[in-house]
């Protein structure tokens, strides 16, 4: 997954269309002997979800051309030997504002802080509250209508993993569980809306939003991130 995201990152520049990026991802995933996981999922038409600025997640690749100053979330899923991987990152297009740069840094840090807490015996609420704390300390909000999830032989398995909540709630993590942790952080309010295409989720107040995601296996001694290559 990370190799595919790196390939996309290298090709992000003003003038490229989101569909061109999607096709690069699709070809690369196939070249690795894997299958795109999103294509056909509830009728989703593409390999990647590509979401720009106030788009939070599930943006559909198309003719839209990237413009300097935007931030672009790229979310990818792949299936290898029947097992799903799910990973996302948000990239700058050329030079971006200090606010957007900080948003990317904070959202990435919220994911890293949560991943560092993954370990058998830890409550799921610790993951959720860690993300929320990092985002809110920076003055941002976490999206509440969308959550991370268990993952394995299906893309979405139990448990749901909210990016907010209290540390002492939720099930205890057990070794062998695999989780997709995916903070979605808004500069403004946490409320989101679905656009008329039925897929694209945007912030209700039009503020910028970032998204980072890794798939991680729970081990006795910590988290084993499965989407690093
Ligand atoms: N990436 C989403 C998730 O993490 C799933 C996208 S499914 C799609 O749960 F159909 F919208 F692509
Ligand atoms: Co996911």
Coordinates of C-alpha atoms and ligand atoms in Angstrom, one line a residue:
X1 CA 0.0 0.0 0.0
X2 CA 2.8 2.4 0.9
X3 CA 4.5 1.8 -2.4
X4 CA 1.3 2.7 -4.3
X5 CA 0.9 5.8 -2.2
X6 CA 4.5 6.8 -2.8
X7 CA 4.0 6.4 -6.6
X8 CA 0.9 8.6 -6.4
X9 CA 2.8 11.2 -4.3
X10 CA 5.5 11.4 -6.9
X11 CA 2.9 12.1 -9.5
X12 CA 0.9 14.7 -7.6
X13 CA 1.5 18.1 -9.2
X14 CA -0.5 21.0 -10.6
X15 CA -2.1 19.9 -13.9
X16 CA -2.5 16.2 -13.3
X17 CA -6.1 14.8 -13.1
X18 CA -7.4 12.7 -10.3
X19 CA -8.3 10.0 -12.9
X20 CA -4.7 9.8 -14.1
X21 CA -3.6 9.2 -10.5
X22 CA -6.3 6.6 -10.1
X23 CA -5.1 4.7 -13.1
X24 CA -1.5 4.7 -11.9
X25 CA -2.6 3.2 -8.6
X26 CA -4.8 0.6 -10.4
X27 CA -2.0 -0.5 -12.7
X28 CA 0.6 -0.6 -9.9
X29 CA -1.7 -2.7 -7.6
X30 CA -2.3 -5.2 -10.4
X31 CA 1.5 -5.3 -11.2
X32 CA 2.1 -6.5 -7.6
X33 CA -0.3 -9.4 -8.0
X34 CA -3.0 -7.7 -5.8
X35 CA -6.5 -6.5 -6.6
X36 CA -8.0 -3.1 -5.9
X37 CA -10.4 -3.4 -3.0
X38 CA -12.6 -0.4 -3.5
X39 CA -13.5 -0.9 -7.2
X40 CA -17.1 -2.3 -7.3
X41 CA -17.5 -2.0 -3.5
X42 CA -21.2 -0.9 -3.2
X43 CA -20.8 0.2 -6.8
X44 CA -17.8 2.4 -6.2
X45 CA -16.3 3.1 -9.6
X46 CA -12.5 3.6 -9.0
X47 CA -9.4 2.1 -7.4
X48 CA -8.6 5.1 -5.2
X49 CA -10.7 7.7 -3.3
X50 CA -9.2 11.1 -4.0
X51 CA -10.5 13.9 -1.9
X52 CA -9.4 17.6 -2.3
X53 CA -9.4 20.3 0.4
X54 CA -12.9 20.4 2.0
X55 CA -13.6 16.9 0.7
X56 CA -13.0 14.6 3.6
X57 CA -13.1 11.1 2.0
X58 CA -14.6 9.1 -0.9
X59 CA -13.9 11.6 -3.6
X60 CA -14.3 9.9 -7.0
X61 CA -11.4 10.3 -9.4
X62 CA -12.3 12.1 -12.6
X63 CA -11.4 15.0 -14.9
X64 CA -10.7 17.4 -12.1
X65 CA -7.2 18.9 -12.4
X66 CA -5.0 19.5 -9.3
X67 CA -4.1 23.0 -8.6
X68 CA -1.2 24.4 -6.6
X69 CA -2.1 25.0 -2.9
X70 CA -4.6 22.1 -2.6
X71 CA -4.3 19.2 -0.2
X72 CA -5.2 15.8 -1.7
X73 CA -6.2 12.7 0.3
X74 CA -5.5 9.4 -1.4
X75 CA -7.2 6.4 0.1
X76 CA -6.4 2.9 -1.3
X77 CA -7.4 -0.6 -0.6
X78 CA -5.9 -3.9 -1.9
X79 CA -6.6 -7.6 -1.6
X80 CA -3.8 -10.1 -1.4
X81 CA -4.6 -13.8 -1.0
X82 CA -8.1 -12.9 0.2
X83 CA -6.9 -10.4 2.9
X84 CA -7.6 -6.7 2.7
X85 CA -5.2 -3.8 3.4
X86 CA -6.4 -0.2 3.6
X87 CA -4.2 2.9 3.8
X88 CA -4.5 6.6 3.2
X89 CA -2.4 9.7 3.2
X90 CA -2.9 13.4 2.4
X91 CA -0.4 15.2 0.2
X92 CA 0.2 18.9 -0.7
X93 CA 0.0 20.1 -4.3
X94 CA 3.1 22.3 -4.6
X95 CA 3.3 25.1 -2.0
X96 CA 0.4 25.1 0.5
X97 CA -0.7 27.5 3.3
X98 CA 0.8 27.2 6.8
X99 CA -2.7 26.2 8.0
X100 CA -2.9 23.3 5.6
X101 CA 0.7 22.2 6.4
X102 CA -0.2 22.2 10.1
X103 CA -3.4 20.2 9.4
X104 CA -1.4 17.5 7.6
X105 CA 1.2 17.4 10.3
X106 CA -1.4 17.1 13.1
X107 CA -3.5 14.5 11.4
X108 CA -0.5 12.4 10.6
X109 CA 0.7 12.8 14.2
X110 CA -2.7 11.8 15.5
X111 CA -2.5 8.5 13.6
X112 CA 1.1 7.8 14.7
X113 CA 0.2 8.5 18.3
X114 CA -2.8 6.1 18.1
X115 CA -0.7 3.4 16.4
X116 CA 1.9 3.7 19.2
X117 CA -0.9 2.7 21.7
X118 CA -1.9 -0.5 19.8
X119 CA -1.1 -3.6 21.9
X120 CA -2.9 -6.6 23.2
X121 CA -4.7 -5.7 26.5
X122 CA -5.3 -2.0 25.5
X123 CA -8.9 -0.7 25.4
X124 CA -10.1 0.4 22.0
X125 CA -11.1 3.7 23.6
X126 CA -7.4 4.5 24.2
X127 CA -6.9 4.6 20.4
X128 CA -10.0 6.8 19.8
X129 CA -9.2 9.2 22.6
X130 CA -5.6 9.5 21.5
X131 CA -6.6 10.6 18.0
X132 CA -9.1 13.1 19.5
X133 CA -6.6 14.6 21.9
X134 CA -3.9 15.2 19.3
X135 CA -6.4 16.8 16.9
X136 CA -8.3 18.9 19.5
X137 CA -5.1 20.2 21.2
X138 CA -4.2 21.7 17.9
X139 CA -7.6 23.4 17.7
X140 CA -9.0 21.1 15.1
X141 CA -12.0 18.7 15.1
X142 CA -12.4 15.0 14.4
X143 CA -15.1 13.8 12.0
X144 CA -17.7 11.8 14.0
X145 CA -19.9 10.3 11.3
X146 CA -17.1 8.1 9.8
X147 CA -14.9 5.7 11.7
X148 CA -12.0 3.3 11.4
X149 CA -12.8 -0.4 11.4
X150 CA -11.6 -4.0 11.9
X151 CA -10.3 -5.5 8.6
X152 CA -9.3 -8.9 7.4
X153 CA -11.1 -11.2 5.0
X154 CA -13.5 -8.3 4.5
X155 CA -12.7 -4.6 4.2
X156 CA -15.0 -3.6 7.1
X157 CA -15.2 -5.8 10.1
X158 CA -15.9 -5.2 13.7
X159 CA -15.1 -3.3 15.8
X160 CA -15.9 0.2 14.6
X161 CA -13.1 2.6 15.6
X162 CA -14.3 6.1 16.3
X163 CA -11.7 8.9 16.3
X164 CA -13.2 10.3 19.5
X165 CA -14.3 9.0 22.9
X166 CA -13.1 8.2 26.3
X167 CA -10.1 6.0 27.0
X168 CA -11.9 3.5 29.3
X169 CA -14.6 2.5 26.8
X170 CA -14.8 -0.2 24.1
X171 CA -13.5 -3.7 23.8
X172 CA -10.1 -4.8 24.9
X173 CA -7.7 -5.4 21.9
X174 CA -6.6 -9.0 21.6
X175 CA -3.6 -10.3 19.7
X176 CA -4.3 -11.2 16.1
X177 CA -6.9 -8.5 15.6
X178 CA -6.3 -6.3 12.6
X179 CA -7.5 -2.7 12.6
X180 CA -7.7 0.1 10.1
X181 CA -7.2 3.3 12.1
X182 CA -8.1 6.4 10.1
X183 CA -8.3 9.8 11.6
X184 CA -10.2 12.4 9.5
X185 CA -9.5 15.9 10.9
X186 CA -11.1 19.2 10.0
X187 CA -9.7 22.7 10.5
X188 CA -13.2 23.8 11.4
X189 CA -16.3 22.1 12.7
X190 CA -16.6 18.2 12.7
X191 CA -19.9 18.1 10.8
X192 CA -19.9 16.6 7.3
X193 CA -22.3 16.3 4.4
X194 CA -22.6 13.9 1.4
X195 CA -22.5 15.5 -2.0
X196 CA -25.0 14.8 -4.8
X197 CA -22.8 12.1 -6.3
X198 CA -23.7 10.0 -3.3
X199 CA -20.1 9.4 -2.4
X200 CA -18.0 12.5 -1.8
X201 CA -18.1 13.5 1.9
X202 CA -17.3 17.2 2.5
X203 CA -17.0 19.4 5.6
X204 CA -20.3 21.2 6.3
X205 CA -18.5 24.5 6.9
X206 CA -16.2 24.2 3.8
X207 CA -13.0 24.0 5.9
X208 CA -10.1 21.9 4.8
X209 CA -9.9 18.2 6.0
X210 CA -7.1 15.7 6.1
X211 CA -7.0 11.9 6.3
X212 CA -4.3 9.4 7.2
X213 CA -4.8 5.6 7.6
X214 CA -2.8 2.5 8.3
X215 CA -3.8 -1.2 8.7
X216 CA -2.2 -2.6 11.9
X217 CA -2.1 -6.0 13.5
X218 CA -2.4 -6.3 17.3
X219 CA 0.5 -8.2 18.8
X220 CA 1.4 -9.0 22.4
X221 CA 4.2 -6.4 22.4
X222 CA 2.7 -3.6 20.2
X223 CA 1.2 -2.8 16.8
X224 CA 2.6 -4.3 13.6
X225 CA 1.8 -1.9 10.8
X226 CA 0.9 -4.0 7.7
X227 CA 0.7 -1.1 5.2
X228 CA 4.3 0.1 5.2
X229 CA 5.4 -1.5 1.9
Ligands
LIG1 N1 -11.4 3.6 2.5 C1 -12.7 3.5 3.0 C2 -12.5 3.0 4.4 O1 -11.4 3.2 4.9 C3 -13.5 2.6 2.2 C4 -13.8 3.2 0.9 S1 -14.9 2.2 0.1 C5 -15.2 3.0 -1.3 O2 -13.3 2.5 5.1 F1 -16.0 2.3 -2.0 F2 -15.6 4.3 -1.1 F3 -14.1 3.2 -2.0
LIG2 CO1 -10.6 2.3 6.1

